[in-house]
PDB file of C-alpha atoms in Angstrom:
ATOM      1  CA  MET A   1      12.666   2.153  27.164  1.00 95.00           C
ATOM      2  CA  TYR A   2      14.983   1.512  24.219  1.00 97.00           C
ATOM      3  CA  LEU A   3      18.254  -0.159  23.274  1.00 98.00           C
ATOM      4  CA  ARG A   4      20.767   2.655  22.679  1.00 96.00           C
ATOM      5  CA  TYR A   5      23.437   0.205  21.490  1.00 97.00           C
ATOM      6  CA  GLY A   6      24.574  -3.394  21.534  1.00 98.00           C
ATOM      7  CA  ILE A   7      28.179  -4.376  20.864  1.00 98.00           C
ATOM      8  CA  ILE A   8      29.822  -7.787  20.498  1.00 98.00           C
ATOM      9  CA  ALA A   9      33.444  -7.810  21.685  1.00 98.00           C
ATOM     10  CA  GLU A  10      36.182 -10.242  22.651  1.00 96.00           C
ATOM     11  CA  SER A  11      36.226  -8.893  26.200  1.00 95.00           C
ATOM     12  CA  VAL A  12      35.053  -6.062  28.430  1.00 95.00           C
ATOM     13  CA  SER A  13      36.604  -4.836  31.665  1.00 93.00           C
ATOM     14  CA  GLU A  14      36.020  -1.978  34.087  1.00 91.00           C
ATOM     15  CA  GLY A  15      38.027   1.171  33.509  1.00 89.00           C
ATOM     16  CA  VAL A  16      38.420   4.342  35.554  1.00 91.00           C
ATOM     17  CA  ALA A  17      35.306   6.118  36.898  1.00 83.00           C
ATOM     18  CA  GLY A  18      32.871   3.430  35.777  1.00 79.00           C
ATOM     19  CA  LYS A  19      33.986   3.481  32.141  1.00 88.00           C
ATOM     20  CA  LYS A  20      34.090   0.236  30.163  1.00 92.00           C
ATOM     21  CA  ILE A  21      37.156  -0.979  28.282  1.00 93.00           C
ATOM     22  CA  ILE A  22      35.789  -2.796  25.233  1.00 96.00           C
ATOM     23  CA  VAL A  23      38.346  -4.876  23.310  1.00 96.00           C
ATOM     24  CA  ALA A  24      38.059  -6.119  19.712  1.00 96.00           C
ATOM     25  CA  THR A  25      34.504  -5.503  18.547  1.00 97.00           C
ATOM     26  CA  PHE A  26      33.154  -7.728  15.764  1.00 97.00           C
ATOM     27  CA  ASP A  27      30.050  -9.039  14.037  1.00 98.00           C
ATOM     28  CA  LEU A  28      31.612 -11.841  11.962  1.00 98.00           C
ATOM     29  CA  ILE A  29      32.893 -15.255  13.023  1.00 97.00           C
ATOM     30  CA  LEU A  30      34.846 -17.419  10.591  1.00 97.00           C
ATOM     31  CA  ALA A  31      34.908 -21.164  11.273  1.00 97.00           C
ATOM     32  CA  ARG A  32      36.703 -23.958   9.417  1.00 96.00           C
ATOM     33  CA  THR A  33      34.136 -26.628  10.322  1.00 96.00           C
ATOM     34  CA  PHE A  34      30.589 -26.791  11.648  1.00 97.00           C
ATOM     35  CA  PRO A  35      29.246 -27.093  14.210  1.00 97.00           C
ATOM     36  CA  ALA A  36      31.713 -24.635  15.729  1.00 97.00           C
ATOM     37  CA  LEU A  37      32.325 -23.207  19.163  1.00 96.00           C
ATOM     38  CA  HIS A  38      33.371 -19.558  19.577  1.00 96.00           C
ATOM     39  CA  PRO A  39      35.639 -19.537  22.645  1.00 95.00           C
ATOM     40  CA  GLN A  40      34.842 -16.156  24.164  1.00 94.00           C
ATOM     41  CA  LEU A  41      32.728 -13.090  23.591  1.00 96.00           C
ATOM     42  CA  ALA A  42      31.074 -10.347  25.583  1.00 97.00           C
ATOM     43  CA  LEU A  43      27.834  -8.622  24.728  1.00 97.00           C
ATOM     44  CA  VAL A  44      27.599  -4.992  25.866  1.00 97.00           C
ATOM     45  CA  LEU A  45      24.156  -3.390  26.019  1.00 97.00           C
ATOM     46  CA  ARG A  46      23.146   0.142  26.901  1.00 95.00           C
ATOM     47  CA  ILE A  47      19.471   0.432  27.729  1.00 96.00           C
ATOM     48  CA  GLU A  48      17.976   3.874  28.209  1.00 95.00           C
ATOM     49  CA  GLY A  49      14.612   5.043  29.387  1.00 94.00           C
ATOM     50  CA  HIS A  50      12.442   7.847  30.673  1.00 91.00           C
ATOM     51  CA  GLY A  51      12.511   8.944  34.318  1.00 86.00           C
ATOM     52  CA  THR A  52       9.195   7.181  34.902  1.00 90.00           C
ATOM     53  CA  GLU A  53      10.904   3.834  34.164  1.00 93.00           C
ATOM     54  CA  GLU A  54      13.086   3.972  37.265  1.00 92.00           C
ATOM     55  CA  GLY A  55      13.304   0.686  39.142  1.00 94.00           C
ATOM     56  CA  LYS A  56      13.924  -2.996  38.507  1.00 97.00           C
ATOM     57  CA  HIS A  57      13.468  -4.577  35.091  1.00 97.00           C
ATOM     58  CA  HIS A  58      13.881  -8.036  33.598  1.00 98.00           C
ATOM     59  CA  LEU A  59      16.261  -8.575  30.662  1.00 98.00           C
ATOM     60  CA  ARG A  60      16.069 -11.559  28.319  1.00 98.00           C
ATOM     61  CA  ILE A  61      18.562 -12.227  25.526  1.00 98.00           C
ATOM     62  CA  ASP A  62      17.871 -14.943  22.967  1.00 98.00           C
ATOM     63  CA  PHE A  63      20.672 -16.111  20.676  1.00 98.00           C
ATOM     64  CA  VAL A  64      18.749 -17.200  17.588  1.00 98.00           C
ATOM     65  CA  ASP A  65      19.469 -18.385  14.064  1.00 97.00           C
ATOM     66  CA  ALA A  66      17.933 -17.050  10.828  1.00 96.00           C
ATOM     67  CA  ASP A  67      14.755 -19.087  11.470  1.00 96.00           C
ATOM     68  CA  TYR A  68      14.490 -17.435  14.893  1.00 96.00           C
ATOM     69  CA  LYS A  69      15.174 -20.734  16.673  1.00 97.00           C
ATOM     70  CA  ASN A  70      17.078 -20.513  19.955  1.00 97.00           C
ATOM     71  CA  VAL A  71      20.611 -21.879  19.658  1.00 97.00           C
ATOM     72  CA  VAL A  72      21.206 -21.858  23.433  1.00 96.00           C
ATOM     73  CA  ALA A  73      18.982 -21.312  26.448  1.00 97.00           C
ATOM     74  CA  PRO A  74      17.971 -17.661  26.863  1.00 97.00           C
ATOM     75  CA  ILE A  75      20.046 -15.475  29.156  1.00 96.00           C
ATOM     76  CA  GLU A  76      17.821 -13.849  31.767  1.00 97.00           C
ATOM     77  CA  LEU A  77      18.756 -11.370  34.462  1.00 97.00           C
ATOM     78  CA  ASP A  78      17.393  -8.406  36.365  1.00 97.00           C
ATOM     79  CA  PHE A  79      18.833  -4.904  36.253  1.00 96.00           C
ATOM     80  CA  GLU A  80      17.918  -1.543  37.703  1.00 94.00           C
ATOM     81  CA  MET A  81      17.382   1.859  36.136  1.00 92.00           C
ATOM     82  CA  ILE A  82      18.237   4.607  38.629  1.00 85.00           C
ATOM     83  CA  LYS A  83      18.185   8.393  38.470  1.00 79.00           C
ATOM     84  CA  GLU A  84      21.298   8.815  40.593  1.00 77.00           C
ATOM     85  CA  GLY A  85      24.483   9.472  38.634  1.00 70.00           C
ATOM     86  CA  ARG A  86      22.914  10.930  35.492  1.00 72.00           C
ATOM     87  CA  PRO A  87      25.072  13.634  33.877  1.00 69.00           C
ATOM     88  CA  ALA A  88      22.118  16.079  33.810  1.00 72.00           C
ATOM     89  CA  SER A  89      18.626  16.107  35.261  1.00 73.00           C
ATOM     90  CA  ASP A  90      17.092  15.840  31.782  1.00 78.00           C
ATOM     91  CA  ALA A  91      19.382  12.945  30.686  1.00 83.00           C
ATOM     92  CA  PRO A  92      17.681   9.576  30.193  1.00 89.00           C
ATOM     93  CA  LEU A  93      17.961   6.832  32.767  1.00 92.00           C
ATOM     94  CA  ALA A  94      20.557   4.306  31.637  1.00 91.00           C
ATOM     95  CA  ALA A  95      21.814   0.851  32.465  1.00 93.00           C
ATOM     96  CA  GLU A  96      24.851  -0.813  30.925  1.00 92.00           C
ATOM     97  CA  VAL A  97      24.748  -4.582  30.974  1.00 95.00           C
ATOM     98  CA  VAL A  98      27.663  -6.872  30.099  1.00 96.00           C
ATOM     99  CA  VAL A  99      27.018 -10.551  29.410  1.00 95.00           C
ATOM    100  CA  ASN A 100      29.904 -12.965  28.858  1.00 94.00           C
ATOM    101  CA  ALA A 101      29.256 -15.921  26.570  1.00 91.00           C
ATOM    102  CA  ASN A 102      32.146 -18.352  26.719  1.00 92.00           C
ATOM    103  CA  GLY A 103      31.934 -21.375  24.433  1.00 94.00           C
ATOM    104  CA  LEU A 104      29.115 -20.044  22.244  1.00 96.00           C
ATOM    105  CA  PRO A 105      27.943 -22.792  19.851  1.00 97.00           C
ATOM    106  CA  VAL A 106      27.273 -21.946  16.213  1.00 97.00           C
ATOM    107  CA  PRO A 107      25.724 -25.026  14.591  1.00 97.00           C
ATOM    108  CA  HIS A 108      26.044 -23.904  10.973  1.00 97.00           C
ATOM    109  CA  GLU A 109      27.028 -21.086   8.659  1.00 97.00           C
ATOM    110  CA  GLY A 110      24.455 -18.316   8.532  1.00 98.00           C
ATOM    111  CA  ASN A 111      23.034 -15.218  10.143  1.00 98.00           C
ATOM    112  CA  TYR A 112      22.353 -15.103  13.870  1.00 98.00           C
ATOM    113  CA  GLU A 113      21.305 -12.418  16.299  1.00 98.00           C
ATOM    114  CA  PHE A 114      21.101 -11.605  19.965  1.00 98.00           C
ATOM    115  CA  ALA A 115      17.445 -10.583  20.395  1.00 98.00           C
ATOM    116  CA  VAL A 116      16.991  -8.248  23.382  1.00 98.00           C
ATOM    117  CA  GLN A 117      13.790  -7.985  25.423  1.00 98.00           C
ATOM    118  CA  VAL A 118      13.076  -5.975  28.549  1.00 98.00           C
ATOM    119  CA  ASP A 119       9.987  -6.768  30.601  1.00 98.00           C
ATOM    120  CA  GLY A 120       8.690  -8.904  27.717  1.00 97.00           C
ATOM    121  CA  ARG A 121       9.034  -6.127  25.108  1.00 98.00           C
ATOM    122  CA  HIS A 122      11.429  -6.550  22.157  1.00 98.00           C
ATOM    123  CA  LEU A 123      13.944  -3.659  22.139  1.00 98.00           C
ATOM    124  CA  GLY A 124      16.218  -4.688  19.285  1.00 97.00           C
ATOM    125  CA  ALA A 125      18.764  -7.193  18.030  1.00 98.00           C
ATOM    126  CA  ILE A 126      22.514  -7.362  17.565  1.00 98.00           C
ATOM    127  CA  PRO A 127      23.470  -9.323  14.416  1.00 98.00           C
ATOM    128  CA  LEU A 128      26.231 -11.922  14.248  1.00 98.00           C
ATOM    129  CA  TYR A 129      27.307 -13.375  10.904  1.00 98.00           C
ATOM    130  CA  VAL A 130      28.966 -16.796  10.777  1.00 98.00           C
ATOM    131  CA  ARG A 131      30.773 -17.892   7.638  1.00 98.00           C
ATOM    132  CA  GLU A 132      33.079 -20.691   6.550  1.00 97.00           C
ATOM    133  CA  ALA A 133      36.719 -19.617   6.750  1.00 96.00           C
ATOM    134  CA  PRO A 134      38.674 -19.680   3.492  1.00 92.00           C
ATOM    135  CA  ALA A 135      40.971 -22.676   3.127  1.00 83.00           C
TER     136      ALA A 135
END
């Protein structure tokens, strides 16, 4: 199983035929003062795997700072990889997961990331850079 992509956006909604409408992607937050609170963001993940990985899996997302300390409690949820609906029989299994994080605290300027684990195995990380806004 692997993380095909992870995107940070202002919002995500359902489009036609199961497509996602992803609005305003970013990886930088500018704040005038710290600690700061980012009002709204959505994290979009696409997790893919082999046909033998069909079934339920456990996702954990840690929002961590540069010292790998959790900034907020981990987000944990279950998802399912299913064969039905694949575009071709040899296409990987896939699950798209959207997590909304309203009121995300950023205690200080620096580099952060959303670290993604499935079934206890680290799949990757999505970086988020937080800087002081120019006066």
